[in-house]
PDB file of C-alpha atoms in Angstrom:
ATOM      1  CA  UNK O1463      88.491 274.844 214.065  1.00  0.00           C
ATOM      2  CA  UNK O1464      86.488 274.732 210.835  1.00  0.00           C
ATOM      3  CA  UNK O1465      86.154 271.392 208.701  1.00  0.00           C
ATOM      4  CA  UNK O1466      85.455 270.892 204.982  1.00  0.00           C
ATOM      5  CA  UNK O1467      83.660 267.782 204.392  1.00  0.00           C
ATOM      6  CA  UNK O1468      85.256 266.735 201.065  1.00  0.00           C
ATOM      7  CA  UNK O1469      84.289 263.613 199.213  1.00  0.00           C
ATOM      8  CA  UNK O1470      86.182 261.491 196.960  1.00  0.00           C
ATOM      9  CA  UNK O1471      85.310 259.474 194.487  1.00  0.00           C
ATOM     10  CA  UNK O1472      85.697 256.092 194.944  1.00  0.00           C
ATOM     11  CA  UNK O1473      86.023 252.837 193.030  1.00  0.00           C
ATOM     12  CA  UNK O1474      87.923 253.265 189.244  1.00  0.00           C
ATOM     13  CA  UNK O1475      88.410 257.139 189.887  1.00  0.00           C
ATOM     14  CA  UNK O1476      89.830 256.361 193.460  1.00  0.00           C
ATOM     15  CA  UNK O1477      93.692 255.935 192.806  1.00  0.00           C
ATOM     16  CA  UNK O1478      93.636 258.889 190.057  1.00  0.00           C
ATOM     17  CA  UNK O1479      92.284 261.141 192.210  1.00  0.00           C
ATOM     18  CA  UNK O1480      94.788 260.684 195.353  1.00  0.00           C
ATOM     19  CA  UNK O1481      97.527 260.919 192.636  1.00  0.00           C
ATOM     20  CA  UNK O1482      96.000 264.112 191.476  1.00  0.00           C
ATOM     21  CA  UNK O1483      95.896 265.258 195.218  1.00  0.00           C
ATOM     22  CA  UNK O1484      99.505 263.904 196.217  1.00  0.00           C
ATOM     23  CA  UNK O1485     100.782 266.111 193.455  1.00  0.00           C
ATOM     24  CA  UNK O1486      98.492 269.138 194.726  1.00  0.00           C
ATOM     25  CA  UNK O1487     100.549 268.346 197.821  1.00  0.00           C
ATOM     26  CA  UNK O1488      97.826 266.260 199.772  1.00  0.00           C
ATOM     27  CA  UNK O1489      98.639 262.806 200.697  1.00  0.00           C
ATOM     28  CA  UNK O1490      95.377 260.634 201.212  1.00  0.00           C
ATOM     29  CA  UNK O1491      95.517 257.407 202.611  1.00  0.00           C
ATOM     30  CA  UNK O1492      92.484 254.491 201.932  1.00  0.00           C
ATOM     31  CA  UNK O1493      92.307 252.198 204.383  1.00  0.00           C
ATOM     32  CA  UNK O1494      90.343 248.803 203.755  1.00  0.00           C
ATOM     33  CA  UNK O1495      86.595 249.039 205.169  1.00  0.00           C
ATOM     34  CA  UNK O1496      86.664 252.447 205.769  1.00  0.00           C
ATOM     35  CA  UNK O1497      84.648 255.000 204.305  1.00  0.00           C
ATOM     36  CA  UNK O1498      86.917 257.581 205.579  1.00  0.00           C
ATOM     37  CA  UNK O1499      90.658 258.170 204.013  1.00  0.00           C
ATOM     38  CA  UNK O1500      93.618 260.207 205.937  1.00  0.00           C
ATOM     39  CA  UNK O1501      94.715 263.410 204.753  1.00  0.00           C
ATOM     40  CA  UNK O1502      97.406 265.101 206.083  1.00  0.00           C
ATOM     41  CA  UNK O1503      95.320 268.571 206.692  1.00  0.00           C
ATOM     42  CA  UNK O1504      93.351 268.952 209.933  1.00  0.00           C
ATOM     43  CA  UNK O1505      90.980 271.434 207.999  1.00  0.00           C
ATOM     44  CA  UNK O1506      89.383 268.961 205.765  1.00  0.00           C
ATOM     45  CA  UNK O1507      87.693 265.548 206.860  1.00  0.00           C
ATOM     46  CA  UNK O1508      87.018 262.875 203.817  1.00  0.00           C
ATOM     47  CA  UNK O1509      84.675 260.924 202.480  1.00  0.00           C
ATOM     48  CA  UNK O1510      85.023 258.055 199.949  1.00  0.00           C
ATOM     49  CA  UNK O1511      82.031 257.801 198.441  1.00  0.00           C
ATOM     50  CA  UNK O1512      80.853 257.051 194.709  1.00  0.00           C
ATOM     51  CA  UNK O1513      80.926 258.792 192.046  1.00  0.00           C
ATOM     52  CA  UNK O1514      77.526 258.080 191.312  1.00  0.00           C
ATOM     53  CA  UNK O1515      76.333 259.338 194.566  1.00  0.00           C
ATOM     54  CA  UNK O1516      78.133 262.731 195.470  1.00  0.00           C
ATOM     55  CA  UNK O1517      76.478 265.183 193.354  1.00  0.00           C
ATOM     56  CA  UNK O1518      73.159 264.261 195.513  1.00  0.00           C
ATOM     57  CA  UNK O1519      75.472 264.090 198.900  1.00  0.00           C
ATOM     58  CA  UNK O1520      76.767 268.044 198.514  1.00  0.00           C
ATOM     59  CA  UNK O1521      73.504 268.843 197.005  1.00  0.00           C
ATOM     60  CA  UNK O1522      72.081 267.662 200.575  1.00  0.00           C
ATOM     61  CA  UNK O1523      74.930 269.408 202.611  1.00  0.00           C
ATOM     62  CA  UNK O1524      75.844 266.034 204.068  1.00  0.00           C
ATOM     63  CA  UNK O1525      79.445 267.084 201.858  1.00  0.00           C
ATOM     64  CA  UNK O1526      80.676 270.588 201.387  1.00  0.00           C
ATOM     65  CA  UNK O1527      82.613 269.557 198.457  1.00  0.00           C
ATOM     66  CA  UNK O1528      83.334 266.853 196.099  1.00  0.00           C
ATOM     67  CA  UNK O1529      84.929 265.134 192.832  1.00  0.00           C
ATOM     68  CA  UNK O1530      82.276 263.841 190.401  1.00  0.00           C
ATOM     69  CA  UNK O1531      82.029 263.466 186.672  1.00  0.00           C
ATOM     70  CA  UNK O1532      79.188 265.852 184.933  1.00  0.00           C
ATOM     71  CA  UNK O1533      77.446 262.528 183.431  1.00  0.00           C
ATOM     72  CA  UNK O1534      76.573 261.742 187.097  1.00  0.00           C
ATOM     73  CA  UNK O1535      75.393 265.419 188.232  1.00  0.00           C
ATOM     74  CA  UNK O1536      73.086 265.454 185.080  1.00  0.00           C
ATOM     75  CA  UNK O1537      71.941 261.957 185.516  1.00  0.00           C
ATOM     76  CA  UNK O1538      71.208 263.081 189.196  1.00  0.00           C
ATOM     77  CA  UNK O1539      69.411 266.678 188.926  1.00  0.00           C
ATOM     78  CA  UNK O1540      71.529 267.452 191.264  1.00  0.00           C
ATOM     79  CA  UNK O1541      71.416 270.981 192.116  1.00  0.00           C
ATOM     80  CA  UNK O1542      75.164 272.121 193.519  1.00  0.00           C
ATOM     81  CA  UNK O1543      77.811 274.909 192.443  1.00  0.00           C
ATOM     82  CA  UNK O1544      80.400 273.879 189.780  1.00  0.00           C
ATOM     83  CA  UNK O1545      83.544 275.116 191.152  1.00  0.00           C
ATOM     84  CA  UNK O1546      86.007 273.872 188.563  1.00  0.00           C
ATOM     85  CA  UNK O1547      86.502 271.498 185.462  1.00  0.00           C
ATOM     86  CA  UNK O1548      89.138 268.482 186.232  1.00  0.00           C
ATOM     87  CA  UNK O1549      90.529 266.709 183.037  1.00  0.00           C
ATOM     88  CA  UNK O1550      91.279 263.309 184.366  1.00  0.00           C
ATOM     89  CA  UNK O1551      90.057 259.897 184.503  1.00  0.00           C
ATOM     90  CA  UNK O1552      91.585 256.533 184.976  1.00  0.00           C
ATOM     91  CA  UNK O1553      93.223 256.013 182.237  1.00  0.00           C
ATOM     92  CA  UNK O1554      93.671 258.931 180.380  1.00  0.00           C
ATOM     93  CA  UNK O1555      93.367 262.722 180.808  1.00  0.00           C
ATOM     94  CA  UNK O1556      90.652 262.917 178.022  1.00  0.00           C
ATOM     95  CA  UNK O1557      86.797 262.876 178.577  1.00  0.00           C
ATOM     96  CA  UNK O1558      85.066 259.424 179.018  1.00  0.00           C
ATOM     97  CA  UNK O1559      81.957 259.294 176.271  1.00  0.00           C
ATOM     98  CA  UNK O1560      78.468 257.608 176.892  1.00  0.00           C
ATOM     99  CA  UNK O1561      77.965 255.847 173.857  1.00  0.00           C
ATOM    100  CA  UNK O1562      75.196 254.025 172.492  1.00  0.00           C
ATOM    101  CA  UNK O1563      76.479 250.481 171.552  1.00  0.00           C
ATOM    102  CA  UNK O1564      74.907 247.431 169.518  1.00  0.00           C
ATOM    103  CA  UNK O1565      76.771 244.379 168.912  1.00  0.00           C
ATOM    104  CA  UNK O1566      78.545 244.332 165.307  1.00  0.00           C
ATOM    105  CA  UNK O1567      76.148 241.903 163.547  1.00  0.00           C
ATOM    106  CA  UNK O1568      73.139 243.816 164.496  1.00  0.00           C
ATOM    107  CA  UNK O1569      70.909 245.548 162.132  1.00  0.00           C
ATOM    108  CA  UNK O1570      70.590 249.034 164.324  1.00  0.00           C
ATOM    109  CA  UNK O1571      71.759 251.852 162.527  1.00  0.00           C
ATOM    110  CA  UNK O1572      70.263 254.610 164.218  1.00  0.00           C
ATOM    111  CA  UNK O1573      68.658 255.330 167.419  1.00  0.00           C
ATOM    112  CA  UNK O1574      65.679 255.315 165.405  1.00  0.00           C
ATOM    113  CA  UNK O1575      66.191 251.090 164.749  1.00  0.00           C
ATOM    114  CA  UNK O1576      65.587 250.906 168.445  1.00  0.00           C
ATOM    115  CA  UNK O1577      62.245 251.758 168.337  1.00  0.00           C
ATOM    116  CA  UNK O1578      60.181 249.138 171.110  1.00  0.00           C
ATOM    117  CA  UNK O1579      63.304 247.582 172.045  1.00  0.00           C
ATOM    118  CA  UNK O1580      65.324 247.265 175.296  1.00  0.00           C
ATOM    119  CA  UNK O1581      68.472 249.443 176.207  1.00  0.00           C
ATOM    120  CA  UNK O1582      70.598 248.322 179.308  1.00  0.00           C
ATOM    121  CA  UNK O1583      72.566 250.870 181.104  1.00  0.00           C
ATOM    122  CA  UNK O1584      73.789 252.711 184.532  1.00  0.00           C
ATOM    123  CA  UNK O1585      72.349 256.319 182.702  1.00  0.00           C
ATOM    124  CA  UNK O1586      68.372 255.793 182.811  1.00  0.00           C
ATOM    125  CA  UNK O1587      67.728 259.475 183.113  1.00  0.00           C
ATOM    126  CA  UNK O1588      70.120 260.319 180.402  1.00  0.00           C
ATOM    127  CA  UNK O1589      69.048 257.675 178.045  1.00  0.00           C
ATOM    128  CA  UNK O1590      65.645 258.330 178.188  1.00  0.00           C
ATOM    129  CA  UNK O1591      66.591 262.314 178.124  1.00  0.00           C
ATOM    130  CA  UNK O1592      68.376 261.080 174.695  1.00  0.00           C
ATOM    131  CA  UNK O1593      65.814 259.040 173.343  1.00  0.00           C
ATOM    132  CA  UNK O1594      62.994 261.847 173.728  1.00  0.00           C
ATOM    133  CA  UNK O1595      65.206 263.956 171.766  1.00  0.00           C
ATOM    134  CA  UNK O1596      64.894 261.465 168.898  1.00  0.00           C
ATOM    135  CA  UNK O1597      61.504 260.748 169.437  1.00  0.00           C
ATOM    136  CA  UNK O1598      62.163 257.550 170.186  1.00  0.00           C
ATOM    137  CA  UNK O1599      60.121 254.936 172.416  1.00  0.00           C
ATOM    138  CA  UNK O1600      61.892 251.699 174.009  1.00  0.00           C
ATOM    139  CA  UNK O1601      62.416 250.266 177.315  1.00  0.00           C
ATOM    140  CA  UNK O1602      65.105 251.717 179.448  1.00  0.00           C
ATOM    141  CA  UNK O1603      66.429 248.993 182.379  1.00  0.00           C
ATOM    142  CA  UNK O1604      69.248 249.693 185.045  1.00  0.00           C
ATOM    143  CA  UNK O1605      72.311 247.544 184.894  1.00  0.00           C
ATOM    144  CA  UNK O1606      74.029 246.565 188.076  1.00  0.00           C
ATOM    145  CA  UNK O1607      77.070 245.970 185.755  1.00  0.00           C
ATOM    146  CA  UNK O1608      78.828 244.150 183.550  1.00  0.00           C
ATOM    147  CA  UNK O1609      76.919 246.150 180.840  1.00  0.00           C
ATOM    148  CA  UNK O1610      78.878 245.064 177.865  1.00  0.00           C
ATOM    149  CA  UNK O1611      77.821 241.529 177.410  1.00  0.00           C
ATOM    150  CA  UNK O1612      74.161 242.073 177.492  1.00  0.00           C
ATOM    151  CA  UNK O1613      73.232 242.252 173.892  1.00  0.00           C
ATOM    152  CA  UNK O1614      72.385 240.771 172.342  1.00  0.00           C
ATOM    153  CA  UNK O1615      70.286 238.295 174.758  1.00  0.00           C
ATOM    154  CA  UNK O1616      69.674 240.462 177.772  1.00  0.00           C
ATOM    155  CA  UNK O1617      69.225 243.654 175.554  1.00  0.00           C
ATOM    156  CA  UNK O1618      69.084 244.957 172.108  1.00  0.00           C
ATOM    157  CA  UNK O1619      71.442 247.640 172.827  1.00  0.00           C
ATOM    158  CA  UNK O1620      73.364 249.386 175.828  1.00  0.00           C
ATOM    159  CA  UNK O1621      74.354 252.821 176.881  1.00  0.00           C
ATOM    160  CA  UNK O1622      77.984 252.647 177.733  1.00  0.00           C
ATOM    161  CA  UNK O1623      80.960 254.856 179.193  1.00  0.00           C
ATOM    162  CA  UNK O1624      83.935 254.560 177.135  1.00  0.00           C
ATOM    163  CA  UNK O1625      87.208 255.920 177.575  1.00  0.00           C
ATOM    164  CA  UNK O1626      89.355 254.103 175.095  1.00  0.00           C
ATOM    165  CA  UNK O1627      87.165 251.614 173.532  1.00  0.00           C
ATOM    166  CA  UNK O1628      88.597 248.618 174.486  1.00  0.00           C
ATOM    167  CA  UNK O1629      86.334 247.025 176.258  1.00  0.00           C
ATOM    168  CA  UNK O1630      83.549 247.960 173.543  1.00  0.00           C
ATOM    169  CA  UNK O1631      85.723 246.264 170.903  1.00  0.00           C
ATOM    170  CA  UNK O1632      86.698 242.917 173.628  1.00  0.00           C
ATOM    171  CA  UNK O1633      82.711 242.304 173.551  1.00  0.00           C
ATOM    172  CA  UNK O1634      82.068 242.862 169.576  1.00  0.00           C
ATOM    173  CA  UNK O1635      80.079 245.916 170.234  1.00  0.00           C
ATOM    174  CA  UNK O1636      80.044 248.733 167.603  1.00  0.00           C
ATOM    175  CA  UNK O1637      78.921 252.446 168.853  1.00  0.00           C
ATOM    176  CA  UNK O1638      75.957 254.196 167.244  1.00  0.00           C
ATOM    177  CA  UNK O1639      75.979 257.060 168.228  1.00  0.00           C
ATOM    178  CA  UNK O1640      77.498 259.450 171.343  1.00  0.00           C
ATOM    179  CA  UNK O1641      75.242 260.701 174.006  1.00  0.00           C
ATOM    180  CA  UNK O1642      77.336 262.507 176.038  1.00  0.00           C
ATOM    181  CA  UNK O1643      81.288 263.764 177.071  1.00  0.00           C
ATOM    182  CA  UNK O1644      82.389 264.348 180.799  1.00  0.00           C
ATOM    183  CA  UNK O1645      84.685 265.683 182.736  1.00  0.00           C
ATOM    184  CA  UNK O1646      85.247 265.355 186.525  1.00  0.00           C
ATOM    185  CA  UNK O1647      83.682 268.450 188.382  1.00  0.00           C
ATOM    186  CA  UNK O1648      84.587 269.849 191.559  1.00  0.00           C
ATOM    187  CA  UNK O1649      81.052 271.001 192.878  1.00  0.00           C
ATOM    188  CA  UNK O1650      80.678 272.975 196.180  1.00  0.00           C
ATOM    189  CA  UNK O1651      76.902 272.620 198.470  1.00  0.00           C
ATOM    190  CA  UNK O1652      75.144 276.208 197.663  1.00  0.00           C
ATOM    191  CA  UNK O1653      75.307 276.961 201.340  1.00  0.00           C
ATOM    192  CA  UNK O1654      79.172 275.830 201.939  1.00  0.00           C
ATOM    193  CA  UNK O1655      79.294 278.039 199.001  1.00  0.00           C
ATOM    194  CA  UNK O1656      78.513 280.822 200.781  1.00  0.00           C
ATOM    195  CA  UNK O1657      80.379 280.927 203.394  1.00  0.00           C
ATOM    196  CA  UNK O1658      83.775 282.667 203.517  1.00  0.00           C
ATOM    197  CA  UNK O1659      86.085 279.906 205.291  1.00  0.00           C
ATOM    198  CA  UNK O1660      84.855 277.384 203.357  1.00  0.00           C
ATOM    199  CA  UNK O1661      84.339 279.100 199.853  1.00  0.00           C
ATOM    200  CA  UNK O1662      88.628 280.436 200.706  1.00  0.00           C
ATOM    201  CA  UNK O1663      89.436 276.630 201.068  1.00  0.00           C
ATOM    202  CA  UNK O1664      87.300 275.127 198.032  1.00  0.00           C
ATOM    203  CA  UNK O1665      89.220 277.565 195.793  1.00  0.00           C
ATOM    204  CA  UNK O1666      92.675 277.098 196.990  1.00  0.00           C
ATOM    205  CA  UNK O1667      91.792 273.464 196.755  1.00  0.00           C
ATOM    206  CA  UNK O1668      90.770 273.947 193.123  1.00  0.00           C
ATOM    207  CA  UNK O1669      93.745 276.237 192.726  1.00  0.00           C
ATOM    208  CA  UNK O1670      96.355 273.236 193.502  1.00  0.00           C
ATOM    209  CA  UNK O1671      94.641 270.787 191.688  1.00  0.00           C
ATOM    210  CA  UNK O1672      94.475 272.748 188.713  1.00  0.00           C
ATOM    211  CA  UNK O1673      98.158 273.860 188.808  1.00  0.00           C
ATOM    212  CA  UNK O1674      99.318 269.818 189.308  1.00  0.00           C
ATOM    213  CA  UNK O1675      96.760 268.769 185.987  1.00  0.00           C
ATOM    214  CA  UNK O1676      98.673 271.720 184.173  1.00  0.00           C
ATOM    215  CA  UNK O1677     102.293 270.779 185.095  1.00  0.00           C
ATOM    216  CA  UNK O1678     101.594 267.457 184.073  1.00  0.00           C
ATOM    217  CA  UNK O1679     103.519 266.071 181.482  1.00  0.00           C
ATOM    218  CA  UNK O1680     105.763 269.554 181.594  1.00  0.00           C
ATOM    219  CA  UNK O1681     109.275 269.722 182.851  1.00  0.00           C
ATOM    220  CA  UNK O1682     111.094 273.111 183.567  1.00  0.00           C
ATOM    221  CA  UNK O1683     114.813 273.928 181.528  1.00  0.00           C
ATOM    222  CA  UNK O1684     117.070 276.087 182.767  1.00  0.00           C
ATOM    223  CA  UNK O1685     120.271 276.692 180.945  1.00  0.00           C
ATOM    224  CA  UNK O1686     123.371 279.653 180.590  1.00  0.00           C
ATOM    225  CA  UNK O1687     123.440 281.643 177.516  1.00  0.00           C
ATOM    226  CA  UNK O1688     126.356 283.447 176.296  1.00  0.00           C
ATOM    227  CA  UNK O1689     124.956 286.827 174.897  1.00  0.00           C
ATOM    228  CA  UNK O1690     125.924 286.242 171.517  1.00  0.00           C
ATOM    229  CA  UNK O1691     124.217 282.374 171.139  1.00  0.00           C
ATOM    230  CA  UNK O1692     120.954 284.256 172.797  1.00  0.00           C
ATOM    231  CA  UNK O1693     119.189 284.938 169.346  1.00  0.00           C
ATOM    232  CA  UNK O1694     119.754 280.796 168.718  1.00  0.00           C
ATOM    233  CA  UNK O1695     118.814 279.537 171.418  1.00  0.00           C
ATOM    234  CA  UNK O1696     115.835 281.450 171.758  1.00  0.00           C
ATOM    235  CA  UNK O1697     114.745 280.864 168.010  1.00  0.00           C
ATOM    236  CA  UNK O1698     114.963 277.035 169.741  1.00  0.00           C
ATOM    237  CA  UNK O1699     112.890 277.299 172.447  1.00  0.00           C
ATOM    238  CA  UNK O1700     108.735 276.562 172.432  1.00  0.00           C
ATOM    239  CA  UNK O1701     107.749 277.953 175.785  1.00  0.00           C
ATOM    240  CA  UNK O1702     104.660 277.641 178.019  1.00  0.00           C
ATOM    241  CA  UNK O1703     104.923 282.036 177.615  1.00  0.00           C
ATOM    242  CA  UNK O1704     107.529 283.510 176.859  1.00  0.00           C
ATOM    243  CA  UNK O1705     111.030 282.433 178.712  1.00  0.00           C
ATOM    244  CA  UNK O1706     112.586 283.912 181.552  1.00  0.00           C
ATOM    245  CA  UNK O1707     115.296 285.467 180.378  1.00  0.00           C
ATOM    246  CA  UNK O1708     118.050 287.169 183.419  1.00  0.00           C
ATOM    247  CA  UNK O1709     121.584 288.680 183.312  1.00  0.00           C
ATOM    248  CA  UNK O1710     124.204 286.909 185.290  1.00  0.00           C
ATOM    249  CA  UNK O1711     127.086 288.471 187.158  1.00  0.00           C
ATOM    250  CA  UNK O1712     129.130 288.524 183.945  1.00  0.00           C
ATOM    251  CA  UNK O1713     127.414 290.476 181.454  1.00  0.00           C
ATOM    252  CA  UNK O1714     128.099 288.526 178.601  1.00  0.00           C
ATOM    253  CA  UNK O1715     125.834 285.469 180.015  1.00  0.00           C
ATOM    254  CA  UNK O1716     122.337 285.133 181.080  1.00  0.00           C
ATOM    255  CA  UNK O1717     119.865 282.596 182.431  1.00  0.00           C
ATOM    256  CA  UNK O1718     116.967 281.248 180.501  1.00  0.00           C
ATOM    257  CA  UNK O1719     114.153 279.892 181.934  1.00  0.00           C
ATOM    258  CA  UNK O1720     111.351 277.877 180.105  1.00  0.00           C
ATOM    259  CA  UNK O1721     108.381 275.170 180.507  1.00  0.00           C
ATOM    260  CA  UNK O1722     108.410 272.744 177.798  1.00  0.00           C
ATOM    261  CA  UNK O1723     106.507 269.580 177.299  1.00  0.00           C
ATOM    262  CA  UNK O1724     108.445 266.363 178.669  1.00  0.00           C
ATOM    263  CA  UNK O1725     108.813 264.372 175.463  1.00  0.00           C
ATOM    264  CA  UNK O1726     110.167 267.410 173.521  1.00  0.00           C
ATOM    265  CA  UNK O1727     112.685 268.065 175.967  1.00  0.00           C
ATOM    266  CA  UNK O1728     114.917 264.843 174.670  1.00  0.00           C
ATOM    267  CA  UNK O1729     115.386 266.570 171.386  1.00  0.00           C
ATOM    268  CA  UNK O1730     115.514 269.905 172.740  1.00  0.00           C
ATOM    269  CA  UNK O1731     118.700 269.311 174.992  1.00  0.00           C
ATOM    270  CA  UNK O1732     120.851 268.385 172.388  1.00  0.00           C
ATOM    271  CA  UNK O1733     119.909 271.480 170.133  1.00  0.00           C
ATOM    272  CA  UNK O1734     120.530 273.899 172.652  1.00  0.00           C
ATOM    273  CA  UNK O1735     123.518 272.729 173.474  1.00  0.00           C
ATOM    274  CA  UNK O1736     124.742 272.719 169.953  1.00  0.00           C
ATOM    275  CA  UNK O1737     123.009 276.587 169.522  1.00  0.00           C
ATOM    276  CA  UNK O1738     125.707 277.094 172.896  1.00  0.00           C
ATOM    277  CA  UNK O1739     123.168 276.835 175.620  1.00  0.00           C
ATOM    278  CA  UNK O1740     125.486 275.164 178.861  1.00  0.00           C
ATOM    279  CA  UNK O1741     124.823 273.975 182.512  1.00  0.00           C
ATOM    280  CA  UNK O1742     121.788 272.542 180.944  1.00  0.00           C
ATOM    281  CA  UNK O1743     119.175 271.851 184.109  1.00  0.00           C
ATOM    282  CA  UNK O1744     115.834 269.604 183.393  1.00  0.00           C
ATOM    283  CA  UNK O1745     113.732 269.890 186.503  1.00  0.00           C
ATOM    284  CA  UNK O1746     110.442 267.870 186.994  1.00  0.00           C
ATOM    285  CA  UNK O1747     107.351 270.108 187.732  1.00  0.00           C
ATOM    286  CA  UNK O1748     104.578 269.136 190.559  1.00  0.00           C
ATOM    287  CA  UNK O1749     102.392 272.351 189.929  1.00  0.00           C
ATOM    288  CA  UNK O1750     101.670 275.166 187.131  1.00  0.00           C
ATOM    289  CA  UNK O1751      99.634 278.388 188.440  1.00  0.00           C
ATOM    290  CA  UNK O1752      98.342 281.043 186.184  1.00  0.00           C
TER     291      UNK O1752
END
């Protein structure tokens, strides 16, 4: 039987990405000191591994696939195929930014103020990409972590991932300027790529996860419509397309069928049923393919 070695990211991306997968319809199970999590499909075998790592790992073929965020596929060089985009992180379903940071009281303005100094961060290759491109000159060093409470002793300044600034703001740092926005990547190994079984399962993979990111935060209504309230209710409705609109056995009544966000849907219900929408239905919604 053929296996795809998939790897997931582990550490702060760990728990978002087996939610991500559980509502793709994939359970994945961590279990402590192993580098290898259960999934309930005999075709793929996993690998927890960092996020930092895996664009290298499926460049060398020892993965066929993996989740990793672009900052870390740049940062490597790695050379691998981008099979999809994945908004999520976790916290949020936005991009985390690499910022570059300074605590409040210092007299940086610009990346140009930093000139000879020293810059602390995870990003070396990006930050010295970034400083190049301002003609800049200053000392790049690798943090192990802990990044934010360097400055102003252990460093003049930091490169930093952000996601809601919190942390930034905790430590009295101010942001200079951005560097960089990612996204998590599913990336495919060039040969894996090419070959039919596995290329077939990276894309329904990608398919799934896709659909769940989409449903999220989306909840299906489905309601009866006497043909004369159909022109209200409709006028009512914001829809993912167009709803679904089908005559029941009597033919004065139909069924409408619509995606709407989930926080509209509150104020939705209660309209409809005034415009004479009945046997109101909100259903929750685990996937969303186009």
């Amino acid at each position: 039987m053929s296996i795809l070695k998939l790897g997931i990211p582990a550490g702060s991306l760990q728990e978002a990405t087996a939610d991500l997968f559980r509502q793709a319809g994939w359970n994945i199970k961590f279990q402590s000191r192993s580098y290898y999590p259960a999934i309930d499909d005999p075709e793929i075998e996993c690998l927890s591994i960092r996020a930092q790592e895996m664009a290298r790992y499926v460049e060398d073929g020892v993965l066929d696939a993996g989740l990793t965020g672009l900052d870390w596929i740049m940062e490597t060089g790695a050379d691998v195929h981008e099979v999809c985009e994945l908004i999520f992180s976790k916290v949020s379903r936005r991009p985390v930014r690499w910022v570059l940071c300074v605590p409040n009281d210092s007299p940086v303005q610009t990346v140009k103020d930093l000139e000879g100094k020293r810059i602390a961060t995870e990003v070396v290759e990006l930050t010295k990409k970034y400083l190049a491109q301002h003609g800049v000159s200053a000392k790049v060093e690798f943090s192990w972590g802990a990044t934010e409470v360097k400055p102003p002793r252990l460093a003049d300044a930091i490169v930093e991932v952000t996601e809601t600034g919190s942390s930034l703001r905790a430590n009295n740092l101010r942001i200079v300027d951005e560097l960089l926005q990612s996204t998590t990547r599913f990336i495919a190994n060039h040969d894996a790529w090419k070959d039919t079984w596995k290329q077939q399962k990276i894309q329904d993979i990608a398919m799934m996860l896709q659909g769940a990111i989409l449903a999220e935060g989306n909840v299906c209504l489905m309601m009866n419509v006497p043909k004369g309230k159909m022109l209200s209710v409709l006028d009512i409705l914001p829809a993912l397309q167009k709803p679904t609109v089908c005559p029941l056995s009597d033919d004065d009544w139909f069924s409408v069928t619509t995606i709407v966000k989930m926080e509209s849907a509150r104020m939705l219900i209660p309209r409809l049923k005034e415009a004479g929408a009945s046997g109101i239905i909100e259903l929750p919604l685990n996937k969303i393919i186009n």
